[in-house]
PDB file of C-alpha atoms in Angstrom:
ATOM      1  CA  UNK A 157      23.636   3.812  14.490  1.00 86.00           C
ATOM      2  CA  UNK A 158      20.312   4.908  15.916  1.00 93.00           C
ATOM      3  CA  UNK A 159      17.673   7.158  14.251  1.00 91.00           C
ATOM      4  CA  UNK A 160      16.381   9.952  15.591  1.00 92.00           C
ATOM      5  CA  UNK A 161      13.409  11.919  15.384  1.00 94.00           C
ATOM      6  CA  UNK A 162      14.466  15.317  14.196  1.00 91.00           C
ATOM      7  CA  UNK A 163      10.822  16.725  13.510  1.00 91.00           C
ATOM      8  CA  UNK A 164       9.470  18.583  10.458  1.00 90.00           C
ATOM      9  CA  UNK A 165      11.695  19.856   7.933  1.00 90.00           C
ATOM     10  CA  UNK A 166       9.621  21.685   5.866  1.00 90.00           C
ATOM     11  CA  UNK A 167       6.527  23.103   6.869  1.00 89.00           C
ATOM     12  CA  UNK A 168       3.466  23.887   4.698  1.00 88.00           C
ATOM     13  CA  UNK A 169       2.401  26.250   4.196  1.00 85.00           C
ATOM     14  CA  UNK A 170       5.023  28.300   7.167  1.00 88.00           C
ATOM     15  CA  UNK A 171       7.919  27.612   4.875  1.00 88.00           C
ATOM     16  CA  UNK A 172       6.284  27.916   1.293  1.00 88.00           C
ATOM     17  CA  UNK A 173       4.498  30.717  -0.385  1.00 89.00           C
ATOM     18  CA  UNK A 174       3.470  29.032  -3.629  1.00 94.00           C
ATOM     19  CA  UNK A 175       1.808  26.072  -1.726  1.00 92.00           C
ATOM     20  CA  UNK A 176      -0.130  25.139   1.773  1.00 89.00           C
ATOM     21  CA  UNK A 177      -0.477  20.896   1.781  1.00 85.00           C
ATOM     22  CA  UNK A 178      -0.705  18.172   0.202  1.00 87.00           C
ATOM     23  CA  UNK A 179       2.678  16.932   0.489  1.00 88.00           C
ATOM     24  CA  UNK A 180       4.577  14.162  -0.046  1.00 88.00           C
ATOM     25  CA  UNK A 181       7.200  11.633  -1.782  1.00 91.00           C
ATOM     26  CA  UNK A 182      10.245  13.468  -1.185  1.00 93.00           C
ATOM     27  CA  UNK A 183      13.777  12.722  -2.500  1.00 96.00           C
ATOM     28  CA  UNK A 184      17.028  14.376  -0.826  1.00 96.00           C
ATOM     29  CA  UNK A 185      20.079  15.143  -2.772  1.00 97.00           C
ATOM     30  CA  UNK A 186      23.480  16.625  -1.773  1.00 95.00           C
ATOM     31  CA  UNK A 187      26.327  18.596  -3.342  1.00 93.00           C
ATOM     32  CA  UNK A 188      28.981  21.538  -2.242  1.00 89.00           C
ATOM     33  CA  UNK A 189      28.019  20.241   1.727  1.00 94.00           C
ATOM     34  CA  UNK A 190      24.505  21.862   0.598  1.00 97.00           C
ATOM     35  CA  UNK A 191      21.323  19.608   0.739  1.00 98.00           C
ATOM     36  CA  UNK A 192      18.346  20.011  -1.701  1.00 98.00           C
ATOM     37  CA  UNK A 193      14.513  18.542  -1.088  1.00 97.00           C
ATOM     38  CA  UNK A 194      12.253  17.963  -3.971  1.00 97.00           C
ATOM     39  CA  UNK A 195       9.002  16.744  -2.938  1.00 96.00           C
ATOM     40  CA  UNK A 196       5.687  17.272  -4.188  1.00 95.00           C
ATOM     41  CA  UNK A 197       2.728  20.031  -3.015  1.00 95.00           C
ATOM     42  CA  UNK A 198      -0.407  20.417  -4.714  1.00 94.00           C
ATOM     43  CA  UNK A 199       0.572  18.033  -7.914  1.00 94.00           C
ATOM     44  CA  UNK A 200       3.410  20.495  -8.171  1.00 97.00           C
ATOM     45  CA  UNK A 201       8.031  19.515  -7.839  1.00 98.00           C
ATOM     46  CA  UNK A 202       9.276  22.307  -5.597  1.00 97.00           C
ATOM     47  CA  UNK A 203      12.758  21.976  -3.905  1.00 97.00           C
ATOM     48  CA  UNK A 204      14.140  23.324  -0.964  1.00 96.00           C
ATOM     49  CA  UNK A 205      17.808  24.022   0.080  1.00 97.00           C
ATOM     50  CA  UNK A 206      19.674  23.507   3.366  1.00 97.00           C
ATOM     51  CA  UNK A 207      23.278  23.256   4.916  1.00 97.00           C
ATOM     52  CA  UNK A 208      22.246  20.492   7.349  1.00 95.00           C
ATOM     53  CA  UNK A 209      20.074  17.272   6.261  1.00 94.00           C
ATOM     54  CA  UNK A 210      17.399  18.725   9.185  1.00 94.00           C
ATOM     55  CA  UNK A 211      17.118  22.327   8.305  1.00 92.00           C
ATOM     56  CA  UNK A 212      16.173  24.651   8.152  1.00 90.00           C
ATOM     57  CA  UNK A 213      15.092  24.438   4.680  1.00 94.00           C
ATOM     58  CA  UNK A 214      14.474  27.441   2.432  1.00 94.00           C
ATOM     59  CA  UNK A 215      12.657  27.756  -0.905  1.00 95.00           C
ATOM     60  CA  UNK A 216      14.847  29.084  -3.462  1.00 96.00           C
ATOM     61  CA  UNK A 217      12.744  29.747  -6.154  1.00 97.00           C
ATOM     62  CA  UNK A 218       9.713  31.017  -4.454  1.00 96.00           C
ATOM     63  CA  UNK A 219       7.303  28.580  -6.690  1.00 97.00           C
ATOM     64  CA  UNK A 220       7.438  25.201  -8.242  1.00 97.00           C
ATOM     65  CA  UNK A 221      10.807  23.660  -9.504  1.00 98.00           C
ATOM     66  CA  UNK A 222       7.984  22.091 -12.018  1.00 98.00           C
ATOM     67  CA  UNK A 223       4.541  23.160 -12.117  1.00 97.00           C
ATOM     68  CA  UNK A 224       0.899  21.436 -12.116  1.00 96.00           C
ATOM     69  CA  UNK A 225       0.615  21.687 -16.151  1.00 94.00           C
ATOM     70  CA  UNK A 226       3.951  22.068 -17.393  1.00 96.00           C
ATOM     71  CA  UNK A 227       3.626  18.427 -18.793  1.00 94.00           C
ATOM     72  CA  UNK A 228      -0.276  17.665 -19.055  1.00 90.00           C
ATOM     73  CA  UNK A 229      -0.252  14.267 -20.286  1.00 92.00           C
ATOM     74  CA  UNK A 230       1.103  13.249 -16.457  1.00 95.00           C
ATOM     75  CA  UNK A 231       0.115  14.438 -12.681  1.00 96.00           C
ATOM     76  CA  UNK A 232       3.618  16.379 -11.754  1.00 96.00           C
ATOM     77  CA  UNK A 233       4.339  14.203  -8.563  1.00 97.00           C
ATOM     78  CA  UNK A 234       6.996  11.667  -7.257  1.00 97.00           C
ATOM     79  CA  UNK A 235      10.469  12.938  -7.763  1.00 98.00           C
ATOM     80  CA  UNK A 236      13.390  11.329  -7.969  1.00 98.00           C
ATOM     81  CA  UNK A 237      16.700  12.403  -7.971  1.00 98.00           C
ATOM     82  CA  UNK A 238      20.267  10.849  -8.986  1.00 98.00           C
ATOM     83  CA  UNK A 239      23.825  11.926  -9.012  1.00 97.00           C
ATOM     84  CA  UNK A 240      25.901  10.057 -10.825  1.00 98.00           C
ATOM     85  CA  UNK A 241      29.584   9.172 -10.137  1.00 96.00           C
ATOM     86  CA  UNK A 242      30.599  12.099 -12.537  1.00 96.00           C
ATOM     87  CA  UNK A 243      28.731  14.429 -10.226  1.00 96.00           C
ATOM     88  CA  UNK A 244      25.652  14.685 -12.771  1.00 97.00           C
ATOM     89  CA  UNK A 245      22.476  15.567 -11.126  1.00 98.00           C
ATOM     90  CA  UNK A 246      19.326  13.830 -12.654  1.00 98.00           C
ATOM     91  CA  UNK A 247      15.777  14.487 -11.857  1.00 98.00           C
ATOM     92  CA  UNK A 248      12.799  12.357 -12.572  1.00 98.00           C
ATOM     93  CA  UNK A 249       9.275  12.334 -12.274  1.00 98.00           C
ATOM     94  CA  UNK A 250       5.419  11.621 -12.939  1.00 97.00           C
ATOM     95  CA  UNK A 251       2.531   9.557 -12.607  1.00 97.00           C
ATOM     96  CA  UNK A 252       0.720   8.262 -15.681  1.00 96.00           C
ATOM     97  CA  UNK A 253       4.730   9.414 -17.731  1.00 97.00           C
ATOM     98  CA  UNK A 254       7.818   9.350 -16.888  1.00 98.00           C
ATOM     99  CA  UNK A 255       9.611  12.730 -17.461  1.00 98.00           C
ATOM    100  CA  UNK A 256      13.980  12.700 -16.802  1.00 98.00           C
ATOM    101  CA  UNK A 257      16.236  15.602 -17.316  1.00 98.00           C
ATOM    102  CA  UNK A 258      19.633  17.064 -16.351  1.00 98.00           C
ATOM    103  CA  UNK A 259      19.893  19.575 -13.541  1.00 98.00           C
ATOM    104  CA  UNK A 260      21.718  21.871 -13.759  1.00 98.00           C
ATOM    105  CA  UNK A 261      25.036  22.446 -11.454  1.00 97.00           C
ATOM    106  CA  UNK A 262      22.595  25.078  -9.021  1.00 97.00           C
ATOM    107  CA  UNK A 263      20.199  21.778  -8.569  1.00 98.00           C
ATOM    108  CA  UNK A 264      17.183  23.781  -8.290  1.00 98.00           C
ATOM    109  CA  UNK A 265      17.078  24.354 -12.402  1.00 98.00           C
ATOM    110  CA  UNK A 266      16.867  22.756 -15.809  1.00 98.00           C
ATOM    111  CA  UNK A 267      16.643  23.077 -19.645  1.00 98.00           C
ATOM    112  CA  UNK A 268      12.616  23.127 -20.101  1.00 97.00           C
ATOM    113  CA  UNK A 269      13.937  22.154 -23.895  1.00 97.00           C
ATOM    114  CA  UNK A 270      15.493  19.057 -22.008  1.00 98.00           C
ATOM    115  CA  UNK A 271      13.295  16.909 -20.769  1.00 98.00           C
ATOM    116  CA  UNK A 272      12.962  13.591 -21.907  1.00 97.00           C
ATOM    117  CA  UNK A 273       9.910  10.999 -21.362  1.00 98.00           C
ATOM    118  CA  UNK A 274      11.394   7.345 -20.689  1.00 98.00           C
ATOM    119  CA  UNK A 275       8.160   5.811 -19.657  1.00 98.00           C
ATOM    120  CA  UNK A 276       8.953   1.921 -19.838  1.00 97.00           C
ATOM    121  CA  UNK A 277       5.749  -0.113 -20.701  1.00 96.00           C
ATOM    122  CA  UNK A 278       3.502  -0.029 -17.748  1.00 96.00           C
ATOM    123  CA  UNK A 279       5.095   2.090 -15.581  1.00 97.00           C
ATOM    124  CA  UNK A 280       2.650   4.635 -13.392  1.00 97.00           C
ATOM    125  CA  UNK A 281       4.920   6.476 -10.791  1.00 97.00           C
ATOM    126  CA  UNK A 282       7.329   6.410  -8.108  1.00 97.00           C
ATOM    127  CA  UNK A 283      10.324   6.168 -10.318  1.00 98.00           C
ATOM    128  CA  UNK A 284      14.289   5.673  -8.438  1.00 98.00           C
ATOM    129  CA  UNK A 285      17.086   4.907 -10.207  1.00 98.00           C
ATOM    130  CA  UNK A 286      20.438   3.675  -9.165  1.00 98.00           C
ATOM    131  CA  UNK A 287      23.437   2.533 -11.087  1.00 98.00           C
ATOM    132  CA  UNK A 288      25.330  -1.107 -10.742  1.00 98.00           C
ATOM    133  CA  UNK A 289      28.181  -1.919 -12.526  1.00 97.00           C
ATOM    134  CA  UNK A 290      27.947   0.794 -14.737  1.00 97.00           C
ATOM    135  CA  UNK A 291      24.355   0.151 -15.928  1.00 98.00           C
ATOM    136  CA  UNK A 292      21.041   2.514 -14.668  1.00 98.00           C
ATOM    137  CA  UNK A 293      18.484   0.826 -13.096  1.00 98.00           C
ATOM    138  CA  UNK A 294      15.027   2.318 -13.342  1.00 98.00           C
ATOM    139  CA  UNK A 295      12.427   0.710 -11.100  1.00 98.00           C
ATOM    140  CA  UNK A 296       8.919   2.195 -10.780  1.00 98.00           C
ATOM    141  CA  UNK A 297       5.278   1.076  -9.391  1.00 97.00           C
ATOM    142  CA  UNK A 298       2.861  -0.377 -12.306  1.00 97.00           C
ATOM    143  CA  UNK A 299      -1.263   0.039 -11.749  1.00 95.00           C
ATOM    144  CA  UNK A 300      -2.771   1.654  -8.993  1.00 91.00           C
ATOM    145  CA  UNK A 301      -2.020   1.659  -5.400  1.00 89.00           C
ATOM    146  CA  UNK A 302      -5.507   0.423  -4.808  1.00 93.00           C
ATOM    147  CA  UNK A 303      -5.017  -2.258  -7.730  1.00 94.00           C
ATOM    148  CA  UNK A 304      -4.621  -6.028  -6.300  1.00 95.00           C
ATOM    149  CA  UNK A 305      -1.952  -6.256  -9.317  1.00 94.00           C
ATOM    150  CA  UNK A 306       0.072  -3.071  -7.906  1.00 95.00           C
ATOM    151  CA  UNK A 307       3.824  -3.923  -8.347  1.00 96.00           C
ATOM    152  CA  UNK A 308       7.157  -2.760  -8.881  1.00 97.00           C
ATOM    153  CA  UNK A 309       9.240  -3.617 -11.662  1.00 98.00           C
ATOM    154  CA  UNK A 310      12.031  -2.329 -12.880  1.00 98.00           C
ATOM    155  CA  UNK A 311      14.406  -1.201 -16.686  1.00 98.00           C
ATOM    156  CA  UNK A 312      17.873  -0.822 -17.559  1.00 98.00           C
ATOM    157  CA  UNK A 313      20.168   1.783 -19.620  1.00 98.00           C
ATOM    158  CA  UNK A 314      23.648   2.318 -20.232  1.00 98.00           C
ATOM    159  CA  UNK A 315      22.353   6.240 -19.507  1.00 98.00           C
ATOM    160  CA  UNK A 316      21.073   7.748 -17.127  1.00 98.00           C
ATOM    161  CA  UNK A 317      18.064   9.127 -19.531  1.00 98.00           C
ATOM    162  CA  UNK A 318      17.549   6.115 -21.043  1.00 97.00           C
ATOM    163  CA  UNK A 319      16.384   4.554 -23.414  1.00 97.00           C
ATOM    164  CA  UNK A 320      15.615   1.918 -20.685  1.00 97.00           C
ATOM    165  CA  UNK A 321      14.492  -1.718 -21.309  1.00 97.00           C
ATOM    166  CA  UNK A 322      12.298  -3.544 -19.187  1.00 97.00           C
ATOM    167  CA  UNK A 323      13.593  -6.856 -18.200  1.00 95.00           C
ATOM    168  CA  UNK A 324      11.773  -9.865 -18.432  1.00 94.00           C
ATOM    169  CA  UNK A 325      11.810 -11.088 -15.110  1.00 92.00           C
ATOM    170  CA  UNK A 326       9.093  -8.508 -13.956  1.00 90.00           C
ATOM    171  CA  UNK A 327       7.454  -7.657 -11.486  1.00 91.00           C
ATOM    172  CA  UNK A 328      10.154  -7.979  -9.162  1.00 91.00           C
ATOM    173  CA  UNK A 329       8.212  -7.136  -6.364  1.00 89.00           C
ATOM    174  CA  UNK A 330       4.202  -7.636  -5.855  1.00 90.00           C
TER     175      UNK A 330
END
C-alpha cells in the first residue's frame, strides 16, 4: 500500500470557533462508517466528526469535548482513544494525570461524574492503550520530553479503566 498526502484535515482556526492553534496529538476513532478526531487546541480535547478518514471534518459541539480547567491538577492534552471488542469507546487523557472514561455511544460525550484517574507511578502523558489476549495495556511517556531520562513504559488491567499495574520490566523504551 502507498501513503498519500491528503492535506489538512482540520484547520484552525477555519474549521473551529472555540479555538485558533496550538494543535496537536490527535487520535482517530471510528464507528457507524463515521470517523471522530480528538486532538488537542489551546490545552483543550475537542473532537471532530467525518464520513471519510480525510474530511471534511466538522465540530459537533461547537467548544471543547474537555476544557482547559475541567481537571486542574493536569494540562488537558494528549488524547487517546480505544474501542474495545464489545464496541466500548474509551477516552483518555492528560499530562501531569491520567484521566479515563466511557464515551458515550454519540462519541463526542461522557458522564463528567465518570471519569476516573489511573495515573500509574511516573507516568506524565501521551497515554495509548491496546488490548492482548484479553488484558489492557497502558503505555505512556515518563519525565519530560527535554529530560535525558524521557521514556516510555507501560501497565496492565483486566479493564479498560484500570486499576493498571506497572510491570517491572520498565522502561520499555528509552
Amino acid at each position: 500500500q502507498r501513503w498519500q498526502d491528503e492535506g489538512v484535515i482540520l484547520d484552525l482556526p477555519r474549521d473551529l470557533v472555540w479555538a485558533k492553534g496550538r494543535a496537536w496529538a490527535p487520535a482517530m476513532a471510528t464507528r457507524n462508517g463515521r470517523f471522530y478526531f480528538y486532538y488537542c487546541a489551546e490545552q483543550n480535547i475537542g473532537v471532530a466528526v467525518a464520513d471519510r478518514p480525510t474530511g471534511p471534518f466538522r465540530d459537533p459541539l461547537g467548544r471543547p469535548l474537555v476544557a482547559k480547567g475541567d481537571y486542574p491538577r493536569l494540562q488537558t492534552i494528549d488524547p487517546m482513544v480505544f474501542v474495545d471488542d464489545d464496541g466500548a469507546a474509551f477516552l483518555y487523557f492528560g499530562q501531569g494525570r491520567c484521566m479515563a472514561v466511557r464515551l458515550r455511544d454519540d462519541m463526542i460525550s461522557f458522564d463528567a461524574a465518570a471519569v476516573r484517574d489511573i495515573t500509574p507511578p511516573g507516568y506524565n502523558e501521551g497515554p495509548f492503550v491496546h488490548k492482548r489476549q484479553g488484558r489492557y495495556y497502558l503505555s505512556w511517556s515518563e519525565f519530560d520530553t527535554r529530560d535525558p531520562r524521557y521514556s516510555v513504559a507501560y501497565a496492565t488491567s483486566a479493564s479498560p479503566l484500570g486499576p493498571f499495574t506497572k510491570a517491572a520490566a520498565n522502561p520499555i523504551l528509552r
